[in-house]
Amino acid sequence: MADILTLKKFEALSPFEIKNELMELAKKTSRTTQSAFLNAGRGNPNWIATTPREGYFLLGQFAITESKRVMEQSPGIGGMPQAKGIAARLDG
């Protein structure tokens, strides 16, 4: 399990930066274990790695909810959430 300092580091990152960190962690882990790194990104369109996609989907849903929480205007314009307190909102 990640320590509190590692988790604090992620509070300051954008969703894209979090994605990059997760990609690096997956690649690093696949080099030291027998688990293969499976990139569910823009590769082969004939299959999908569902678990990573579900994680990215949930992160995207959270980002949209946060944007609408700050500001929601027509047609589909949201606000930029502040980093402060975002980890608590992610848990809840």
PDB file of C-alpha atoms in Angstrom:
ATOM      1  CA  MET A   1       0.000   0.000   0.000  1.00  0.00           C
ATOM      2  CA  ALA A   2       1.244   3.459  -0.809  1.00  0.00           C
ATOM      3  CA  ASP A   3       2.506   5.581   2.050  1.00  0.00           C
ATOM      4  CA  ILE A   4       0.907   8.938   2.914  1.00  0.00           C
ATOM      5  CA  LEU A   5       3.732  10.963   1.294  1.00  0.00           C
ATOM      6  CA  THR A   6       3.221   9.157  -2.002  1.00  0.00           C
ATOM      7  CA  LEU A   7      -0.516   9.774  -1.817  1.00  0.00           C
ATOM      8  CA  LYS A   8       0.056  13.482  -1.048  1.00  0.00           C
ATOM      9  CA  LYS A   9       2.198  13.720  -4.206  1.00  0.00           C
ATOM     10  CA  PHE A  10      -0.762  12.567  -6.315  1.00  0.00           C
ATOM     11  CA  GLU A  11      -3.051  15.268  -4.900  1.00  0.00           C
ATOM     12  CA  ALA A  12      -1.053  17.892  -6.809  1.00  0.00           C
ATOM     13  CA  LEU A  13      -1.156  16.075 -10.168  1.00  0.00           C
ATOM     14  CA  SER A  14      -3.571  16.514 -13.045  1.00  0.00           C
ATOM     15  CA  PRO A  15      -5.474  13.465 -14.368  1.00  0.00           C
ATOM     16  CA  PHE A  16      -2.992  13.263 -17.263  1.00  0.00           C
ATOM     17  CA  GLU A  17      -0.033  13.301 -14.878  1.00  0.00           C
ATOM     18  CA  ILE A  18      -1.689  10.620 -12.740  1.00  0.00           C
ATOM     19  CA  LYS A  19      -2.161   8.502 -15.874  1.00  0.00           C
ATOM     20  CA  ASN A  20       1.531   8.896 -16.708  1.00  0.00           C
ATOM     21  CA  GLU A  21       2.538   7.904 -13.170  1.00  0.00           C
ATOM     22  CA  LEU A  22       0.311   4.830 -13.332  1.00  0.00           C
ATOM     23  CA  MET A  23       1.773   3.853 -16.720  1.00  0.00           C
ATOM     24  CA  GLU A  24       5.320   4.122 -15.357  1.00  0.00           C
ATOM     25  CA  LEU A  25       4.391   2.102 -12.284  1.00  0.00           C
ATOM     26  CA  ALA A  26       2.839  -0.631 -14.446  1.00  0.00           C
ATOM     27  CA  LYS A  27       5.915  -0.765 -16.697  1.00  0.00           C
ATOM     28  CA  LYS A  28       8.267  -0.888 -13.700  1.00  0.00           C
ATOM     29  CA  THR A  29       6.232  -3.652 -12.059  1.00  0.00           C
ATOM     30  CA  SER A  30       6.162  -5.729 -15.246  1.00  0.00           C
ATOM     31  CA  ARG A  31       9.989  -5.640 -15.372  1.00  0.00           C
ATOM     32  CA  THR A  32      10.322  -7.046 -11.847  1.00  0.00           C
ATOM     33  CA  THR A  33       7.490  -9.620 -11.843  1.00  0.00           C
ATOM     34  CA  GLN A  34       6.068 -12.214 -14.170  1.00  0.00           C
ATOM     35  CA  SER A  35       3.053 -10.000 -14.824  1.00  0.00           C
ATOM     36  CA  ALA A  36       3.082  -8.578 -18.328  1.00  0.00           C
ATOM     37  CA  PHE A  37       2.338  -4.886 -18.902  1.00  0.00           C
ATOM     38  CA  LEU A  38      -0.893  -4.664 -20.862  1.00  0.00           C
ATOM     39  CA  ASN A  39      -1.512  -1.241 -22.374  1.00  0.00           C
ATOM     40  CA  ALA A  40      -5.240  -0.727 -22.905  1.00  0.00           C
ATOM     41  CA  GLY A  41      -4.674   2.552 -24.688  1.00  0.00           C
ATOM     42  CA  ARG A  42      -4.854   3.270 -28.387  1.00  0.00           C
ATOM     43  CA  GLY A  43      -3.386  -0.020 -29.511  1.00  0.00           C
ATOM     44  CA  ASN A  44      -5.191  -2.931 -31.079  1.00  0.00           C
ATOM     45  CA  PRO A  45      -8.879  -2.006 -31.498  1.00  0.00           C
ATOM     46  CA  ASN A  46      -9.914  -5.683 -31.584  1.00  0.00           C
ATOM     47  CA  TRP A  47      -9.574  -6.204 -27.813  1.00  0.00           C
ATOM     48  CA  ILE A  48      -9.750  -4.203 -24.615  1.00  0.00           C
ATOM     49  CA  ALA A  49      -8.134  -4.617 -21.208  1.00  0.00           C
ATOM     50  CA  THR A  50     -11.231  -3.946 -19.137  1.00  0.00           C
ATOM     51  CA  THR A  51      -9.718  -3.375 -15.685  1.00  0.00           C
ATOM     52  CA  PRO A  52      -7.411  -0.482 -16.664  1.00  0.00           C
ATOM     53  CA  ARG A  53     -10.133   1.028 -18.837  1.00  0.00           C
ATOM     54  CA  GLU A  54     -12.600   0.883 -15.944  1.00  0.00           C
ATOM     55  CA  GLY A  55     -10.058   2.704 -13.761  1.00  0.00           C
ATOM     56  CA  TYR A  56      -9.504   5.437 -16.350  1.00  0.00           C
ATOM     57  CA  PHE A  57     -13.266   5.695 -16.886  1.00  0.00           C
ATOM     58  CA  LEU A  58     -13.885   6.189 -13.156  1.00  0.00           C
ATOM     59  CA  LEU A  59     -11.142   8.812 -12.997  1.00  0.00           C
ATOM     60  CA  GLY A  60     -12.790  10.600 -15.936  1.00  0.00           C
ATOM     61  CA  GLN A  61     -16.198  10.488 -14.258  1.00  0.00           C
ATOM     62  CA  PHE A  62     -14.679  12.008 -11.115  1.00  0.00           C
ATOM     63  CA  ALA A  63     -13.041  14.761 -13.190  1.00  0.00           C
ATOM     64  CA  ILE A  64     -16.359  15.653 -14.835  1.00  0.00           C
ATOM     65  CA  THR A  65     -18.175  15.663 -11.483  1.00  0.00           C
ATOM     66  CA  GLU A  66     -15.502  17.950 -10.023  1.00  0.00           C
ATOM     67  CA  SER A  67     -15.716  20.320 -12.977  1.00  0.00           C
ATOM     68  CA  LYS A  68     -19.507  20.545 -12.727  1.00  0.00           C
ATOM     69  CA  ARG A  69     -19.286  21.009  -8.948  1.00  0.00           C
ATOM     70  CA  VAL A  70     -17.251  24.188  -9.502  1.00  0.00           C
ATOM     71  CA  MET A  71     -19.282  25.613 -12.383  1.00  0.00           C
ATOM     72  CA  GLU A  72     -21.786  24.294 -14.901  1.00  0.00           C
ATOM     73  CA  GLN A  73     -22.888  26.405 -17.834  1.00  0.00           C
ATOM     74  CA  SER A  74     -24.557  25.602 -21.096  1.00  0.00           C
ATOM     75  CA  PRO A  75     -23.431  24.155 -23.493  1.00  0.00           C
ATOM     76  CA  GLY A  76     -21.418  21.700 -21.380  1.00  0.00           C
ATOM     77  CA  ILE A  77     -18.900  24.115 -19.883  1.00  0.00           C
ATOM     78  CA  GLY A  78     -17.511  23.353 -16.446  1.00  0.00           C
ATOM     79  CA  GLY A  79     -15.072  24.925 -14.046  1.00  0.00           C
ATOM     80  CA  MET A  80     -11.524  24.140 -12.985  1.00  0.00           C
ATOM     81  CA  PRO A  81     -11.492  22.460  -9.563  1.00  0.00           C
ATOM     82  CA  GLN A  82      -8.877  23.399  -7.006  1.00  0.00           C
ATOM     83  CA  ALA A  83      -6.497  20.707  -5.776  1.00  0.00           C
ATOM     84  CA  LYS A  84      -7.135  21.471  -2.106  1.00  0.00           C
ATOM     85  CA  GLY A  85      -9.411  18.819  -0.618  1.00  0.00           C
ATOM     86  CA  ILE A  86      -9.702  16.796  -3.829  1.00  0.00           C
ATOM     87  CA  ALA A  87      -8.440  13.566  -2.228  1.00  0.00           C
ATOM     88  CA  ALA A  88     -11.241  13.687   0.361  1.00  0.00           C
ATOM     89  CA  ARG A  89     -13.825  14.192  -2.380  1.00  0.00           C
ATOM     90  CA  LEU A  90     -12.380  11.247  -4.331  1.00  0.00           C
ATOM     91  CA  ASP A  91     -12.895   8.971  -1.310  1.00  0.00           C
ATOM     92  CA  GLY A  92     -16.453  10.120  -0.706  1.00  0.00           C
TER      93      GLY A  92
END
